[in-house]
Coordinates of C-alpha atoms and ligand atoms in Angstrom, one line a residue:
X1110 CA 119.9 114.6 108.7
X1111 CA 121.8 115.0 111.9
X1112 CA 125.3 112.7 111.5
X1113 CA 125.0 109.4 113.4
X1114 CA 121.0 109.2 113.2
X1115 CA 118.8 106.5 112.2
X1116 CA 117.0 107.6 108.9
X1117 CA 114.5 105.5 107.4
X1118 CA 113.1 104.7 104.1
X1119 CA 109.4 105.4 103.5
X1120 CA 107.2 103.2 101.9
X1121 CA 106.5 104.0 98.5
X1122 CA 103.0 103.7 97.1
X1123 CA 101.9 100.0 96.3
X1124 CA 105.2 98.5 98.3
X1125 CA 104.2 95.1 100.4
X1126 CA 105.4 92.9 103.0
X1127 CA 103.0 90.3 103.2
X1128 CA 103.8 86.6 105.0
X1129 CA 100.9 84.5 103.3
X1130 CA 100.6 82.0 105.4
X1131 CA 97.8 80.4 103.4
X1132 CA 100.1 79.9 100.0
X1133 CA 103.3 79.7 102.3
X1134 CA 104.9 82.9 100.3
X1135 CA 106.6 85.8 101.4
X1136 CA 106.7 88.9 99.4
X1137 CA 109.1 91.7 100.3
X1138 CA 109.8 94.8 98.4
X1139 CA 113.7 96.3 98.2
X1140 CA 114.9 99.8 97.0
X1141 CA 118.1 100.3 95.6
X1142 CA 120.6 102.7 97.5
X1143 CA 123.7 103.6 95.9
X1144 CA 127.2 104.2 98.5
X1145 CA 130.6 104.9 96.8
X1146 CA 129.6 102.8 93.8
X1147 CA 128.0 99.8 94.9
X1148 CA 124.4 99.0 94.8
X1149 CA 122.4 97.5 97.3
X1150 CA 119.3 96.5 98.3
X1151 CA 116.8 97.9 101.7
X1152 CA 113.8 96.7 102.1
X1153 CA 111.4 98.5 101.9
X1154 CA 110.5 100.8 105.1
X1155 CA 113.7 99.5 107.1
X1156 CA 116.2 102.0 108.6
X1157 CA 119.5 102.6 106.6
X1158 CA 122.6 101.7 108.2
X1159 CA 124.3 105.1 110.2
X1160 CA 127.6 104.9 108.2
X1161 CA 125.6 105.9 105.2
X1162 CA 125.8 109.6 104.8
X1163 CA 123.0 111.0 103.0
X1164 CA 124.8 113.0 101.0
X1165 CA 126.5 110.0 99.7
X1166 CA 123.6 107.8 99.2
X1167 CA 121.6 107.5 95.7
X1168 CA 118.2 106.3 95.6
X1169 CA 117.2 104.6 92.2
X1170 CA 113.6 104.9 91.2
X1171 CA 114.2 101.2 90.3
X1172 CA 112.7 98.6 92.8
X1173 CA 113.4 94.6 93.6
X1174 CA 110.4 92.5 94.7
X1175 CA 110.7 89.2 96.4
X1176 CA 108.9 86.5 96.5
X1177 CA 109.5 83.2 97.9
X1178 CA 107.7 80.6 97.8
X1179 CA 107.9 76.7 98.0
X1180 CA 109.4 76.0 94.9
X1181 CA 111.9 78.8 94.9
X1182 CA 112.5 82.8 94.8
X1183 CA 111.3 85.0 92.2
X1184 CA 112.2 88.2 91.5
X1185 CA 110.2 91.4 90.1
X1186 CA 112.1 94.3 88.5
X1187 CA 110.5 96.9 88.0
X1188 CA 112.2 100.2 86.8
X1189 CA 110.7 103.5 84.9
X1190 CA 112.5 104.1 82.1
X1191 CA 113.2 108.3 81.6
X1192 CA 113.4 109.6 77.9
X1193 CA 114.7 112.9 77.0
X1194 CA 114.6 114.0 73.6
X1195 CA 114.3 117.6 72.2
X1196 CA 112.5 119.0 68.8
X1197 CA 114.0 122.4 68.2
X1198 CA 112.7 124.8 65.6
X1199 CA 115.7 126.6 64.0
X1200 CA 116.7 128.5 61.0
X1201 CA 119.9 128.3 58.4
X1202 CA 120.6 124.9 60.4
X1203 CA 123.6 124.4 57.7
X1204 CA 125.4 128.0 58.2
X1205 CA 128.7 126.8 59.3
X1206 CA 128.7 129.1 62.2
X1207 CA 125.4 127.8 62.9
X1208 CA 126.7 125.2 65.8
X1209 CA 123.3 123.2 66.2
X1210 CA 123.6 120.3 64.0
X1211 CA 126.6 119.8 65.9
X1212 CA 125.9 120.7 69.5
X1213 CA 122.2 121.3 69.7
X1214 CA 121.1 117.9 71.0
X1215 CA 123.3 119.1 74.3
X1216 CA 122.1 120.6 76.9
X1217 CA 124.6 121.5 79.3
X1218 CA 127.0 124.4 77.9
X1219 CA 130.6 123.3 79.8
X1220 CA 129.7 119.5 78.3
X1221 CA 130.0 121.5 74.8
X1222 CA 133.1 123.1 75.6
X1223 CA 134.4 119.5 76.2
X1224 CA 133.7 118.5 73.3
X1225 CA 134.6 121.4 71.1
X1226 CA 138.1 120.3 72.6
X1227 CA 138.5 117.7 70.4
X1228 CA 138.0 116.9 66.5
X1229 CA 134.5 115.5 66.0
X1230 CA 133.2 112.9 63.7
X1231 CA 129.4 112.4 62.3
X1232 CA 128.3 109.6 60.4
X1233 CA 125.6 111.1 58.0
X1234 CA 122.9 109.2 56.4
X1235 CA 120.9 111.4 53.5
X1236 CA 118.5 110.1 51.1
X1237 CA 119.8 110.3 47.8
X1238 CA 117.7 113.2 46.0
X1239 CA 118.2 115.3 49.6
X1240 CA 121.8 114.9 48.9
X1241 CA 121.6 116.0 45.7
X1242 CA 120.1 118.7 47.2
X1243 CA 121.7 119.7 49.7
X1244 CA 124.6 117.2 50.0
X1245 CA 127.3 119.8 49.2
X1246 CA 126.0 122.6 51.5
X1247 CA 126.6 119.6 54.3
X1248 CA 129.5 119.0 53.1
X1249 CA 131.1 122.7 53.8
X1250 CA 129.4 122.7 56.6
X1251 CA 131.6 119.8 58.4
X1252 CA 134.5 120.9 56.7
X1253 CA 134.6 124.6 58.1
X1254 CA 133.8 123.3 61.4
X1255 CA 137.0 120.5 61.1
X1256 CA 134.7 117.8 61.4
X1257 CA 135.6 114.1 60.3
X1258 CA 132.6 113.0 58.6
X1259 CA 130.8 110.5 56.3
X1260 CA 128.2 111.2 53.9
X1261 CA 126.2 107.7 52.8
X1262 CA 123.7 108.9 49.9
X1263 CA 121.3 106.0 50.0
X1264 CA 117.9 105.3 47.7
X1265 CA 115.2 105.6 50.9
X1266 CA 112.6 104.6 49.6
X1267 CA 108.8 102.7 50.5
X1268 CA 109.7 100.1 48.5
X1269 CA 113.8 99.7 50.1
X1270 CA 112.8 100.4 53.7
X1271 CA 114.0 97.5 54.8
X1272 CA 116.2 95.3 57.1
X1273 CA 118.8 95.2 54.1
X1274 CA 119.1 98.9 54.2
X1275 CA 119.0 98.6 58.3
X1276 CA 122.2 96.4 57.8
X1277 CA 123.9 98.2 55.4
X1278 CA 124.2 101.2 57.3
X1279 CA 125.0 99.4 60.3
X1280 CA 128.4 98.0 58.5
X1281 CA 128.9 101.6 57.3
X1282 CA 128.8 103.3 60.6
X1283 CA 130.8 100.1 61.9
X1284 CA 133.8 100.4 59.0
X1285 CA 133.3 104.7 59.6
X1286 CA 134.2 104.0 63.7
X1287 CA 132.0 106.8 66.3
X1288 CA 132.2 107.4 69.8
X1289 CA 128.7 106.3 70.7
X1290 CA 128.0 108.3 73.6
X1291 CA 129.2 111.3 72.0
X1292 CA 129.0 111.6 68.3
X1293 CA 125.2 110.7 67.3
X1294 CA 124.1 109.5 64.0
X1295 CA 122.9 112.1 61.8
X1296 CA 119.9 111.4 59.4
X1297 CA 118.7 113.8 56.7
X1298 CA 115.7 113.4 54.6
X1299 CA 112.0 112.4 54.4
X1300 CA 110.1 110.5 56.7
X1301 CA 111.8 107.1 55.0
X1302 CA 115.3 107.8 55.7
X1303 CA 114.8 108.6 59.5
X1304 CA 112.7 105.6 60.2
X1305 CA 115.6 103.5 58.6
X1306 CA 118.6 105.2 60.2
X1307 CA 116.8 105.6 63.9
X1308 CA 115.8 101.8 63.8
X1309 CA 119.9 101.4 62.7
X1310 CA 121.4 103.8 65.4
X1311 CA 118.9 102.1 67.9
X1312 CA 120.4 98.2 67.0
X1313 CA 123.8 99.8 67.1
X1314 CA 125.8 98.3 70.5
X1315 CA 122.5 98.5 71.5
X1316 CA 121.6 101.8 71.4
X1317 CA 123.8 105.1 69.8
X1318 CA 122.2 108.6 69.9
X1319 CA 121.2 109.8 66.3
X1320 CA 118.9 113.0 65.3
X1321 CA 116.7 113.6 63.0
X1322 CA 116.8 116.5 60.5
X1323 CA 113.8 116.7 58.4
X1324 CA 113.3 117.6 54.5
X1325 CA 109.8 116.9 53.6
X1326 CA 106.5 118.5 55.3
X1327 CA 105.5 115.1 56.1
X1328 CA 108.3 114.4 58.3
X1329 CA 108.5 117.7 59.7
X1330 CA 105.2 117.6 61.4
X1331 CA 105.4 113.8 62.3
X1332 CA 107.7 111.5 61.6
X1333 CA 110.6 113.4 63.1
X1334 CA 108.2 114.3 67.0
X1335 CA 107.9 110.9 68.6
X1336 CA 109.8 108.1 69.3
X1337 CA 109.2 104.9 66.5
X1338 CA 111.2 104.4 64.0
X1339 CA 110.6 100.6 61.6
X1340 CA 111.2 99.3 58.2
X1341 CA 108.8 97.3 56.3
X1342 CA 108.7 93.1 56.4
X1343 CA 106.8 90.6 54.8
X1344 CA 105.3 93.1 53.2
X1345 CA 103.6 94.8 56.1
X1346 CA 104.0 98.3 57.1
X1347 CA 106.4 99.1 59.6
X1348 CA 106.5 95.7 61.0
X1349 CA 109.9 95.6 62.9
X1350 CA 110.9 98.6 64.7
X1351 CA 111.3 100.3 67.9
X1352 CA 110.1 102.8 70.6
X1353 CA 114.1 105.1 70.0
X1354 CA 113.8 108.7 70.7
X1355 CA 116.0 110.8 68.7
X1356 CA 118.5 112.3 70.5
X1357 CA 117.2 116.0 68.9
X1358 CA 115.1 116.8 65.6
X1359 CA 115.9 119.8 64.0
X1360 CA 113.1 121.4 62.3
X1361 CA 114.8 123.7 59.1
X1362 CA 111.4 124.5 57.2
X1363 CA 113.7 125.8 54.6
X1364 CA 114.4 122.1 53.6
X1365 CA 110.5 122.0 52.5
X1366 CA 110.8 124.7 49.5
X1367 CA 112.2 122.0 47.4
X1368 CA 109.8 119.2 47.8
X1369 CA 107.0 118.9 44.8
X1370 CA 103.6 120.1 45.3
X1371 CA 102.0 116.9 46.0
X1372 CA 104.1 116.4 48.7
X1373 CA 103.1 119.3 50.0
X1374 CA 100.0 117.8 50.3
X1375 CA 100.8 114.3 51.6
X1376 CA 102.4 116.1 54.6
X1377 CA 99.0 118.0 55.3
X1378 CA 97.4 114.9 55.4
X1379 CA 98.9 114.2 58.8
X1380 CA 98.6 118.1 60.0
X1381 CA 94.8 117.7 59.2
X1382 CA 94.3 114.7 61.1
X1383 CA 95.9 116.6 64.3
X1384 CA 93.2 119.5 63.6
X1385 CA 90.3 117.2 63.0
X1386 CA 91.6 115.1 66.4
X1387 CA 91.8 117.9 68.3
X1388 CA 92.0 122.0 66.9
X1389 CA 89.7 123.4 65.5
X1390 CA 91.9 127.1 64.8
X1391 CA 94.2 124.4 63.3
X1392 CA 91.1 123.1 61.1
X1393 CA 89.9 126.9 60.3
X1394 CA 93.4 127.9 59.2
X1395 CA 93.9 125.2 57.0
X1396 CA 90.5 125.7 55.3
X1397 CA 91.3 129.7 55.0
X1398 CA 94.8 129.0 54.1
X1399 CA 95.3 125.3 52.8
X1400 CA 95.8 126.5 49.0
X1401 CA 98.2 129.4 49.9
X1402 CA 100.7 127.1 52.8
X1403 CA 100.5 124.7 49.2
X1404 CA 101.6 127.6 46.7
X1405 CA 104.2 129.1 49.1
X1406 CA 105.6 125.8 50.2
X1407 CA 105.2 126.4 54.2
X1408 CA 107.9 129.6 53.3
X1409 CA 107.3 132.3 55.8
X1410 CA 106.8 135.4 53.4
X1411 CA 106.6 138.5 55.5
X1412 CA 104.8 141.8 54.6
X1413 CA 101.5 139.3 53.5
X1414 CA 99.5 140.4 56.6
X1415 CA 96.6 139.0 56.2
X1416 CA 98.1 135.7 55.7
X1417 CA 99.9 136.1 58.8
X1418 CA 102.7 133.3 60.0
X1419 CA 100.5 131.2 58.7
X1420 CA 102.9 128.0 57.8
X1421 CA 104.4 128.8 61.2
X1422 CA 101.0 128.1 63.0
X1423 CA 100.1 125.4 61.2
X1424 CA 103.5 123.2 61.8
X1425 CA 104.0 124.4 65.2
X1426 CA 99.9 123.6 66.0
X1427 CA 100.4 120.0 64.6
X1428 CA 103.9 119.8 66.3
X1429 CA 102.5 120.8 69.8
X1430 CA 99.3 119.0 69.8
X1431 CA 101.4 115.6 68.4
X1432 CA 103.4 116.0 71.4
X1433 CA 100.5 116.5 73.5
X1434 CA 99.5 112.9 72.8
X1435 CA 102.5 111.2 72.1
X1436 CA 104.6 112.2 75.0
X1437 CA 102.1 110.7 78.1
X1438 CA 102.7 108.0 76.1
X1439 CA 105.8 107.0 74.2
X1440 CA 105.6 103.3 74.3
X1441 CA 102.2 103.5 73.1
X1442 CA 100.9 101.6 76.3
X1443 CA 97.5 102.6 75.8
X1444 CA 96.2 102.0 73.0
X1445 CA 93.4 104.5 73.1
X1446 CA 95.1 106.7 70.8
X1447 CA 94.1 110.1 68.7
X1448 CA 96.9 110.0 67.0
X1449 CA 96.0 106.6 65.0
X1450 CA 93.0 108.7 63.0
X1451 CA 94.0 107.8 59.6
X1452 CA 96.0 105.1 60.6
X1453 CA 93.9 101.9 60.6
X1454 CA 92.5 101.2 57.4
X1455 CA 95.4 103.1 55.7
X1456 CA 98.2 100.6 56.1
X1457 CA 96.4 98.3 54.2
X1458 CA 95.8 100.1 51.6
X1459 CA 99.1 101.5 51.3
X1460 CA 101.0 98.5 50.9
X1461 CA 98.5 97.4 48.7
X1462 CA 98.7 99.8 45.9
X1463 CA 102.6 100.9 46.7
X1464 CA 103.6 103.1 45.2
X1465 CA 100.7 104.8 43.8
X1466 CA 99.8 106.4 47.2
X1467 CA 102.1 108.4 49.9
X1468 CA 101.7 108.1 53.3
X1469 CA 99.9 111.3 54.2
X1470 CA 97.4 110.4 51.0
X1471 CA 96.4 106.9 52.4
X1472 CA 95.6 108.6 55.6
X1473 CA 93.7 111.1 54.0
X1474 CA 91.4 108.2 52.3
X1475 CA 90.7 106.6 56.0
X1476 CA 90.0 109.9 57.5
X1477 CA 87.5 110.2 55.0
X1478 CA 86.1 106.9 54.8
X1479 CA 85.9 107.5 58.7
X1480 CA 84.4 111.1 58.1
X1481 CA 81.4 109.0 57.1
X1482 CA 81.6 106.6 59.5
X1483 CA 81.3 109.4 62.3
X1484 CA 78.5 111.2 59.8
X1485 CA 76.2 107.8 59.8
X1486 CA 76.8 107.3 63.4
X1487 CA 75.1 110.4 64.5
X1488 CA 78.0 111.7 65.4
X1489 CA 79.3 114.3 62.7
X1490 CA 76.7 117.4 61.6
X1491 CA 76.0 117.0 58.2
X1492 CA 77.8 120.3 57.7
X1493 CA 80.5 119.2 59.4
X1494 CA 81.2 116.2 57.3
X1495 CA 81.0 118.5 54.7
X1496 CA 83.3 120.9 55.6
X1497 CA 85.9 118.2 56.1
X1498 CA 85.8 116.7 53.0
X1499 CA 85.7 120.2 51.0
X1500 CA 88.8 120.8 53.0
X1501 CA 90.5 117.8 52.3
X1502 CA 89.9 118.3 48.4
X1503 CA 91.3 122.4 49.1
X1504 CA 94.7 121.0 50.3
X1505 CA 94.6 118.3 47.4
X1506 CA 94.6 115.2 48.8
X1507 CA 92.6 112.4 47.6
X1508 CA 89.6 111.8 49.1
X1509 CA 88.5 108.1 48.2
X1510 CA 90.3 105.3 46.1
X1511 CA 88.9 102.6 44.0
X1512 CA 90.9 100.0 45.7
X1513 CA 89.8 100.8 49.4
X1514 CA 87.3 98.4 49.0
X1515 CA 84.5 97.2 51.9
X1516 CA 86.5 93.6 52.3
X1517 CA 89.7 95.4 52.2
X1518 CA 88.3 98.0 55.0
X1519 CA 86.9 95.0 57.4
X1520 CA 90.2 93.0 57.0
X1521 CA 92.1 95.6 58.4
X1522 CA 89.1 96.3 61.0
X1523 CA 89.7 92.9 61.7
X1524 CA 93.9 93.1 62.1
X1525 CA 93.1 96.4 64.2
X1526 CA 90.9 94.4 66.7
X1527 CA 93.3 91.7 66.6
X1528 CA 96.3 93.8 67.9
X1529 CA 94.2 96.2 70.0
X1530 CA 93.5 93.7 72.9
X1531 CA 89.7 92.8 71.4
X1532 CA 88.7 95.9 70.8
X1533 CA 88.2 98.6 67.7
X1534 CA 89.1 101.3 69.9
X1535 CA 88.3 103.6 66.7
X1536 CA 89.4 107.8 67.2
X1537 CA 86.4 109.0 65.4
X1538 CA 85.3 113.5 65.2
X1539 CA 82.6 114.3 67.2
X1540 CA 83.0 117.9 65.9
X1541 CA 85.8 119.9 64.0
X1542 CA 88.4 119.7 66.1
X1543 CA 87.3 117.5 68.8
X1544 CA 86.8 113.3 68.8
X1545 CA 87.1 110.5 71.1
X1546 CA 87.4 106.5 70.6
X1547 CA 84.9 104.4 70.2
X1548 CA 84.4 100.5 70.7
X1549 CA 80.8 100.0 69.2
X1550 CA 80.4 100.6 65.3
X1551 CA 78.4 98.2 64.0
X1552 CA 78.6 96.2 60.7
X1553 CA 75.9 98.0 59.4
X1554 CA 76.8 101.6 60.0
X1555 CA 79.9 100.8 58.1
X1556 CA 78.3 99.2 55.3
X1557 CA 75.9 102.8 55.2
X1558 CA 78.8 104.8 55.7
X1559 CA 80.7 103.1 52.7
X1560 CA 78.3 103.5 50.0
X1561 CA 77.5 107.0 50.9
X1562 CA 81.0 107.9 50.9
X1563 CA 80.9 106.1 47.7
X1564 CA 78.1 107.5 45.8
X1565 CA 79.5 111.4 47.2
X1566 CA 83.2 111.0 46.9
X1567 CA 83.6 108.7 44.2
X1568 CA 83.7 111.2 41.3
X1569 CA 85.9 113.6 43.4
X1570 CA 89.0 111.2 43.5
X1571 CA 90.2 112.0 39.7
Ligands
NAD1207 N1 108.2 107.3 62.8 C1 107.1 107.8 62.8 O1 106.5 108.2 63.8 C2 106.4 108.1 61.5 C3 105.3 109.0 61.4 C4 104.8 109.3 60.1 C5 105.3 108.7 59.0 N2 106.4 107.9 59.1 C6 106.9 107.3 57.9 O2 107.4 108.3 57.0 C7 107.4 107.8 55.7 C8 106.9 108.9 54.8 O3 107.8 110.0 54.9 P1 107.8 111.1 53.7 O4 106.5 111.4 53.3 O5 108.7 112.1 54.1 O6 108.4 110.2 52.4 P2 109.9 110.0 51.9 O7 110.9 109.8 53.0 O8 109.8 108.8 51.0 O9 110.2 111.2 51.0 C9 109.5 111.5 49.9 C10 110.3 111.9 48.7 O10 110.8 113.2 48.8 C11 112.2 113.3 48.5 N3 112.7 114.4 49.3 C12 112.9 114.4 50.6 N4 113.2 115.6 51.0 C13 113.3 116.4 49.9 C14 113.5 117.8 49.7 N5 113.8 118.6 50.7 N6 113.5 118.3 48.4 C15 113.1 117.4 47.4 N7 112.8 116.1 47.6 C16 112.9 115.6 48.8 C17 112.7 111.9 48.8 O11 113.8 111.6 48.0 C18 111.5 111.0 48.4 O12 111.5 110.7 47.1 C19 106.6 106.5 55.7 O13 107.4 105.4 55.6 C20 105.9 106.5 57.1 O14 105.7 105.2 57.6 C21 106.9 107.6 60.3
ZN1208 ZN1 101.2 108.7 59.6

């Protein structure tokens, strides 16, 4: 822009200026310009004042409406709010010389050297039997790397997610003292522990960075991708939380060899519902490979050809197609989600029988009960639903529970149209590896779809 022009600011898309004379209100739209610190406000499509140098000038994405009427002025913010979070794959995360639990959440290299400057401190929050585990490789880690650190061990558990264990590692972190622009939370365990410590680092002054490492399959594939984190309440799942990106997950599948068989299997419940959602290569490989990712522990064993990567494909499948859906929509704005297959009826019937179910096994239960439901309503080829619930059984997760009753299954139909504006909006397959929501199962498909699920799967679930 030539110095001592007139520049002007366009109109964006949906701006107004309206004089209603009708109502007597006026409506004007303002951007925000920053000069030399101070903010202010140009209507929308008005020429910017010549002593404002462009380069000098930022232009928030953030807008001001106005409207006044009789009564008064009222105002309309409205401003996009811009997340940036990164899931990095990475091996030997704890080698001291690795520098990624440290740095990795970073992105710019000189901001690194900044900080390498001066001695660092982490505030770590590990699940009790990770720390066990793993709690004195940590511990070497910070120390060769002259870190000033904390470790708090805590019992994360289903039944101790809760705003207790919120608050006690609030006053931890609080006593410990962080920089909280620059020395993020660190949380290391199952899918428990991070949804406690990110709903924690997310209430702390308002909002301190934290990352996620973690240590079961479950929260490898899902827990650790997207953005919620939550405790439990009144004894309903998840019921206070918030929408708190991580500042970086670290995926270490290394963590995974020491986890117990079953949950092995709890965290495949969550990778089949991405493959029965959306892949079928994702579906195919865990029906040619389910038993062998189960024996080897999702351990990468080279020289077995004909397995291939195969625990490599399948995490990084689930990872990319859960970011797929998750990232368009972080706050969970629309509720037309993929991503809630297994998710409706299972709350319910989780915290009903706690603890006799995992996560990724009450999910599995739904997914069947709604294998059916897609089956009866024409949706599902016989052979289809078939093939799902012989896959389901190959990775060893349940397949239908005593206490996922018809009531229990149309109370939480009910909760699910409740919170999802009057509708079911119900992911159901339409094919391996494909689906789409509907609105329109009826009471008596349901009721069909129950007792044949019933009468077939019944006998399976010992
Ligand atoms: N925030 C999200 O988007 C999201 C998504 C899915 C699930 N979740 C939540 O995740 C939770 C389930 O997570 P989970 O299945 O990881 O359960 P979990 O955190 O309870 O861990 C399961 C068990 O494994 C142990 N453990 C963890 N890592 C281990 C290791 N490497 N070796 C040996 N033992 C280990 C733990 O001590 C625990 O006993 C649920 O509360 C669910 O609501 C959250
Ligand atoms: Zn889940």
């Amino acid at each position: 822009m030539p110095a001592g022009d007139l520049y002007t600011v366009t109109p964006i898309r949906g701006a107004t200026k309206t004089e209603n004379s009708g109502s007597r209100s006026k409506q004007k739209e303002y951007l925000l310009i920053q000069v030399k610190n101070t903010w202010n406000c140009v209507e929308s499509g008005q020429e910017i004042p010549t002593t404002w140098k462009e380069d000098q000038v930022i232009v928030s994405p953030a807008k001001i409406g106005e409207t006044l009427t009789e009564s008064g002025v009222s105002w309309t913010v409205k401003t996009p709010i811009y997340f940036c979070y990164k899931v990095i794959e990475i091996q030997n995360l704890l080698d001291p010389n690795n520098m990624t639990l440290l740095y990795g959440h970073v992105s710019d290299p000189q901001e690194v050297e900044v900080y390498q400057k001066k001695i660092q401190k982490r505030f770590v929050v590990m699940d009790t039997n990770v720390e066990k585990l793993y709690g004195s490789k940590v511990r070497k880690y910070f120390e060769a790397n002259d870190v000033t650190f904390k470790i708090l061990a805590l019992e994360t558990t289903e039944e101790t997610k809760s705003m207790e264990l919120v608050l006690t590692i609030l006053e931890e972190i609080h006593k410990f003292g962080i920089d909280r622009r620059t020395e993020p939370v660190i949380a290391i365990g199952g899918g428990v522990c991070l949804d406690i410590v990110g709903l924690a680092a997310s209430l702390y002054r308002r909002r301190t960075p934290y990352i996620r490492v973690p240590t079961t399959l479950l929260s490898y594939v899902d827990a650790s991708v997207g953005a919620k984190n939550g405790v439990n309440f009144c004894n309903c799942k998840n019921k206070l939380g918030s929408y708190t990106p991580p500042a970086a997950t670290f995926l270490d599948r290394s963590f995974i060899k020491t986890i117990p068989r079953r949950q092995i299997s709890n965290g495949l419940g969550e990778i089949l519902k991405m493959a029965l959602m959306k892949h079928k290569g994702l579906f195919e490989l865990l029906e040619s490979h389910g038993k062998y990712l189960l024996d080897t522990k999702f351990q990468s064993r080279n020289g077995l050809a004909s397995h291939g990567d195969a625990a490599l494909t399948a995490t990084r499948l689930a990872i990319q197609t859960m970011l797929e859906e998750l990232a368009p929509n972080l706050w969970e704005d629309d509720l037309e989600r993929l991503v809630d297959y297994g998710h409706v009826i299972s709350p319910e019937l989780e915290m009903k029988v706690l603890p006799a179910l995992m996560h990724g096994e009450a999910v599995n239960i739904d997914m069947a009960f709604m294998t059916y439901v897609s089956f009866e309503s024409g949706l599902l080829a016989s052979e289809e639903k078939t093939r799902t619930i012989q896959c389901m059984r190959t990775l060893e997760l349940p397949v239908w529970h005593k206490e996922c009753t018809l009531p229990l299954i149309k109370r939480a139909l009910g909760e699910r149209f409740k919170h999802s504006g009057g509708k079911l909006r119900l992911p159901l397959p339409t094919g391996l590896g494909t689906a789409e929501i509907f609105n329109d199962v009826n009471e008596e498909t349901m009721k069909r779809a129950f007792e044949k699920w019933t009468e077939d799967c019944q006998e399976l679930s010992t």
